[in-house]
PDB file of C-alpha atoms in Angstrom:
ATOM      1  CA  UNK A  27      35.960 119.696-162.522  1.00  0.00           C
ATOM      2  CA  UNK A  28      32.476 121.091-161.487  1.00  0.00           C
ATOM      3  CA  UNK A  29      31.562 120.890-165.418  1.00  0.00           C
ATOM      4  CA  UNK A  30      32.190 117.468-165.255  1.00  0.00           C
ATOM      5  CA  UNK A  31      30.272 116.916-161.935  1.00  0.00           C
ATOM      6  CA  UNK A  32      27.166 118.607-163.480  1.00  0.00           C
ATOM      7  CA  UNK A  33      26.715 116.542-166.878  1.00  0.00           C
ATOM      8  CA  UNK A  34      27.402 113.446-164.708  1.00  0.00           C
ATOM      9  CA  UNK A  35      24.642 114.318-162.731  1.00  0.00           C
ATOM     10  CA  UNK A  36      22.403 115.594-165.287  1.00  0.00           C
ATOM     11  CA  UNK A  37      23.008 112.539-167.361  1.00  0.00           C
ATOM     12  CA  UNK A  38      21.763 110.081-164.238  1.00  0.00           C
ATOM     13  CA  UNK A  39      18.838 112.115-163.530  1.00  0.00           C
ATOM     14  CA  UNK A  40      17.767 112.238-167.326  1.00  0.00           C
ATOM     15  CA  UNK A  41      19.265 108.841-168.629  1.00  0.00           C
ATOM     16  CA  UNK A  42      18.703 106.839-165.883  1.00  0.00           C
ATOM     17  CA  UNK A  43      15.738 104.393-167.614  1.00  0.00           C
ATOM     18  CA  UNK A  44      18.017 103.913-170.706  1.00  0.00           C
ATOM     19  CA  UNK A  45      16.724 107.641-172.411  1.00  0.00           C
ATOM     20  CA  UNK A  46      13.607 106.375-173.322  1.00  0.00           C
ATOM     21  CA  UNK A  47      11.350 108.934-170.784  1.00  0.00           C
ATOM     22  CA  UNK A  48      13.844 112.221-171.796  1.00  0.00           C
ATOM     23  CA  UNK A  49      11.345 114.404-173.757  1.00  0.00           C
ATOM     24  CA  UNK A  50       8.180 112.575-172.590  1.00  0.00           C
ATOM     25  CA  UNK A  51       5.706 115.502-170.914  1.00  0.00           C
ATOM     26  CA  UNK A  52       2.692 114.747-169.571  1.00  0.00           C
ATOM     27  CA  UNK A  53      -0.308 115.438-172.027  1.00  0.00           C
ATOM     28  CA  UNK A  54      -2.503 118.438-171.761  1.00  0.00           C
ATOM     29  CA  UNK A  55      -5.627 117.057-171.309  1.00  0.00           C
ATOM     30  CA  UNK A  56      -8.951 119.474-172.134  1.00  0.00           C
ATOM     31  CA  UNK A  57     -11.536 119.577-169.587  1.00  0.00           C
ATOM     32  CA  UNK A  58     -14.092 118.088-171.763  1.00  0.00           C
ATOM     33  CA  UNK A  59     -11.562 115.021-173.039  1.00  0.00           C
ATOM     34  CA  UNK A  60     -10.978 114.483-169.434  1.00  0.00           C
ATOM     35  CA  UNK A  61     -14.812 113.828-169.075  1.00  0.00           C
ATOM     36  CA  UNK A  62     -15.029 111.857-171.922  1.00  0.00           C
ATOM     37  CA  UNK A  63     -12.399 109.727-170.744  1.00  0.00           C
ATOM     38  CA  UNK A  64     -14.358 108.982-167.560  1.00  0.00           C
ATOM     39  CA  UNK A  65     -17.195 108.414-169.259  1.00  0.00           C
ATOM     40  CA  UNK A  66     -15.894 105.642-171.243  1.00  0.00           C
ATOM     41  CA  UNK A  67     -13.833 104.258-168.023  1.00  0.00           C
ATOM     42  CA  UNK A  68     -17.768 104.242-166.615  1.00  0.00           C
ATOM     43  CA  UNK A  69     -18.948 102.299-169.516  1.00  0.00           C
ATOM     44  CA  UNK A  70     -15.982 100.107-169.729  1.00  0.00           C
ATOM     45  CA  UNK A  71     -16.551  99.013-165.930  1.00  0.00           C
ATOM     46  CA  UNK A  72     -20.527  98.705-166.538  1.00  0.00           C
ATOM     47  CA  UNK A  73     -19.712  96.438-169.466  1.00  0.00           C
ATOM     48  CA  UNK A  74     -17.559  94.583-167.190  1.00  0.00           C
ATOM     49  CA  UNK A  75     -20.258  94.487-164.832  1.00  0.00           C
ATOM     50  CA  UNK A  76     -22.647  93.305-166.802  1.00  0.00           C
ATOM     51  CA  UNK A  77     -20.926  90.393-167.893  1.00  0.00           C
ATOM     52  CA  UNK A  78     -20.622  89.555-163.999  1.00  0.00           C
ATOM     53  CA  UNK A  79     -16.413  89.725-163.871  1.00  0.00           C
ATOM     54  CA  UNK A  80     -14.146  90.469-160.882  1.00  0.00           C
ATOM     55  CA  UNK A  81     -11.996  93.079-161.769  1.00  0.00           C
ATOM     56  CA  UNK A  82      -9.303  90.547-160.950  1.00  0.00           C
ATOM     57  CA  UNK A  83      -9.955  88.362-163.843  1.00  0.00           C
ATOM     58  CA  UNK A  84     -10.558  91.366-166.181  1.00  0.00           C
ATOM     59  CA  UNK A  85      -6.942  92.571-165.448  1.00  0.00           C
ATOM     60  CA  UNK A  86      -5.816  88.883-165.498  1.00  0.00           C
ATOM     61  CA  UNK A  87      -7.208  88.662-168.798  1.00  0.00           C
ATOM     62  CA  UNK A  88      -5.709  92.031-170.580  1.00  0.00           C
ATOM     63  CA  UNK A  89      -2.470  91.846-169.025  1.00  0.00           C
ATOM     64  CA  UNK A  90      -2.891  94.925-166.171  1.00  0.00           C
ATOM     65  CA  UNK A  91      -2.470  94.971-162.991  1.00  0.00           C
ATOM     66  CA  UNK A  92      -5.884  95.859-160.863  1.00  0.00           C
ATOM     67  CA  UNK A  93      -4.482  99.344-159.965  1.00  0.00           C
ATOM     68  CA  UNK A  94      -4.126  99.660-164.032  1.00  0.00           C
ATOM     69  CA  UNK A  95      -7.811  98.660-164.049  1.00  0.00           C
ATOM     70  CA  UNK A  96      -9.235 100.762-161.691  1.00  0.00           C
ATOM     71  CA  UNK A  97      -7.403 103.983-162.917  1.00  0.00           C
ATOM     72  CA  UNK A  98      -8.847 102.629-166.811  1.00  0.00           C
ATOM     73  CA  UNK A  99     -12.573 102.421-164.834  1.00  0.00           C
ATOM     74  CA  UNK A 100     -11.832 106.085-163.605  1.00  0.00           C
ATOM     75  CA  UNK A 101     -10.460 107.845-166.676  1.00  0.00           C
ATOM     76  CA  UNK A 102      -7.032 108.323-166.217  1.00  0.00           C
ATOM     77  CA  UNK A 103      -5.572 110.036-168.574  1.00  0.00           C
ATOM     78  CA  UNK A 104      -2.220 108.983-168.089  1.00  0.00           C
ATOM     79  CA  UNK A 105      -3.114 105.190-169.245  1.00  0.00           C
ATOM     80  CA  UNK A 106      -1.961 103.999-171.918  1.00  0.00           C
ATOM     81  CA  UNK A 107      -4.504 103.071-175.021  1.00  0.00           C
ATOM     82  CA  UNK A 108      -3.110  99.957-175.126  1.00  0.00           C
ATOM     83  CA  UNK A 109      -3.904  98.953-171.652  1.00  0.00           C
ATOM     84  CA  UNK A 110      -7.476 100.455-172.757  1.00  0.00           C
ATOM     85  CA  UNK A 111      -7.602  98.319-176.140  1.00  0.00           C
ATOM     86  CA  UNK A 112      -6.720  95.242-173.772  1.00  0.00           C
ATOM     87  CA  UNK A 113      -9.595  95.645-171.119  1.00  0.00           C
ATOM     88  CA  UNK A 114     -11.815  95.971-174.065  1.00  0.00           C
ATOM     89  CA  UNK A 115     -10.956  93.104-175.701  1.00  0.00           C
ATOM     90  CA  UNK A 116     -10.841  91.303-172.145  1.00  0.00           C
ATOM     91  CA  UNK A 117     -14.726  92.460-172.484  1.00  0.00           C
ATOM     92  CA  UNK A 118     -15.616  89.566-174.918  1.00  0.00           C
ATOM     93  CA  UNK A 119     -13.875  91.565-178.218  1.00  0.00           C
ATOM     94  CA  UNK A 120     -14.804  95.266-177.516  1.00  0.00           C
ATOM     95  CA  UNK A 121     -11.952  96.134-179.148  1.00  0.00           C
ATOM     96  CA  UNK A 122     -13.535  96.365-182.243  1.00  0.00           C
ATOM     97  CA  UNK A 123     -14.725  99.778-181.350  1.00  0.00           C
ATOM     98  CA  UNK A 124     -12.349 101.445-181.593  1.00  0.00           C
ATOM     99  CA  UNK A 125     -12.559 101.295-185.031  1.00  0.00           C
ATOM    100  CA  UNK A 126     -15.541 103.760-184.773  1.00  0.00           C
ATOM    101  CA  UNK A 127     -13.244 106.364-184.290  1.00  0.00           C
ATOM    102  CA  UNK A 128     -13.208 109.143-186.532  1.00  0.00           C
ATOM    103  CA  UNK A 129     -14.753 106.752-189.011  1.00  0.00           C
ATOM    104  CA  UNK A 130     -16.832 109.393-190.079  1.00  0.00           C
ATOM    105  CA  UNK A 131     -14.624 112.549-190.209  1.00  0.00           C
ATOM    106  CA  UNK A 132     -17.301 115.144-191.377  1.00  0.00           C
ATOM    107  CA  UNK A 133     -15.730 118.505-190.766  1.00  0.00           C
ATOM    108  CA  UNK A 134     -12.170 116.770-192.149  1.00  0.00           C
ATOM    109  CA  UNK A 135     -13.979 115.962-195.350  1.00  0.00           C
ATOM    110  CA  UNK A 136     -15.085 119.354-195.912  1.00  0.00           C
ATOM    111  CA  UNK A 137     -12.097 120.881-195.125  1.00  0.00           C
ATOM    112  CA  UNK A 138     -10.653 118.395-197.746  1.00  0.00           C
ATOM    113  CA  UNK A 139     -13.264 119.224-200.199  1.00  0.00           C
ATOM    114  CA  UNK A 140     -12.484 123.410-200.068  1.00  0.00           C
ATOM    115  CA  UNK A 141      -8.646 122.242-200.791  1.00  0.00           C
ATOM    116  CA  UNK A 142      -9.300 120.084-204.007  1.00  0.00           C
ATOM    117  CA  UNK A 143      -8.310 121.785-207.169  1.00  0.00           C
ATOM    118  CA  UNK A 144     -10.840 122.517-209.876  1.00  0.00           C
ATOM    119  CA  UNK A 145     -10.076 122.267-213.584  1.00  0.00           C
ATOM    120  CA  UNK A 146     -10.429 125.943-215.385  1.00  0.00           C
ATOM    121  CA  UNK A 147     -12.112 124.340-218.286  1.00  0.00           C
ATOM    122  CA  UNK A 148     -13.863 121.163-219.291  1.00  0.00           C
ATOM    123  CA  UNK A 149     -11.459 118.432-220.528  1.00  0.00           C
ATOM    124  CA  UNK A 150     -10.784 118.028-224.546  1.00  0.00           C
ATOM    125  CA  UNK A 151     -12.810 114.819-226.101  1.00  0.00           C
ATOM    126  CA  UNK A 152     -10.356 111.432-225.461  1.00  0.00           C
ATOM    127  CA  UNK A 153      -9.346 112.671-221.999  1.00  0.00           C
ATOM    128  CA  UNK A 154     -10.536 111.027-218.873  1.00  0.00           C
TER     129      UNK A 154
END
């Protein structure tokens, strides 16, 4: 009966949001990303300063709640992109930015480069 008892209990505590959260751990975030991260939540809420918006219209706009904001203007790390991809479009059509990201993947070129096979010999006439 105890058996029982225990996956009951286990299966509330871990199922009780529908299973969806289970095997979700928190991200390990590098000192340096988490600097980068507030960075960009200080140049997201300059941008929004600039344009001379409450934060309450800015949230209003992408969907968020002000908390959601505020924690985007800090950094937070545990933020979904989304809710970042929806300030910045809130920004007049930021969004587009994040297209600039690893656009130009340098060091993942090379690295592609030093994998590419190489013919032993040059091809015969008639082959491309």
């Amino acid at each position: 009966m105890l058996d029982n008892y225990a996956i009951i209990v286990y299966y509330i505590i871990h199922y009780k949001n529908g299973g969806d959260d289970v095997s979700k751990k928190p991200a390990i975030i590098m000192p340096k990303t988490r600097e980068i991260l507030e960075q960009m939540g200080e140049q997201m809420k300059l941008a929004r300063l600039r344009r001379k918006l409450s934060s309450q219209l800015v949230a209003e706009r992408a969907g968020i709640s002000r908390q959601t904001l505020n924690a985007i203007e800090n950094g937070s790390s545990t933020v979904s992109i989304g809710s970042y991809a929806a300030v910045l479009h809130a920004l007049n059509n930021l969004d587009t930015d994040l297209l600039l990201i690893a656009k130009d993947d340098e060091f993942g070129r090379k690295l592609q480069d030093l994998d590419l096979p190489t013919r032993k010999r040059a091809p015969k006439k008639g082959d491309s």
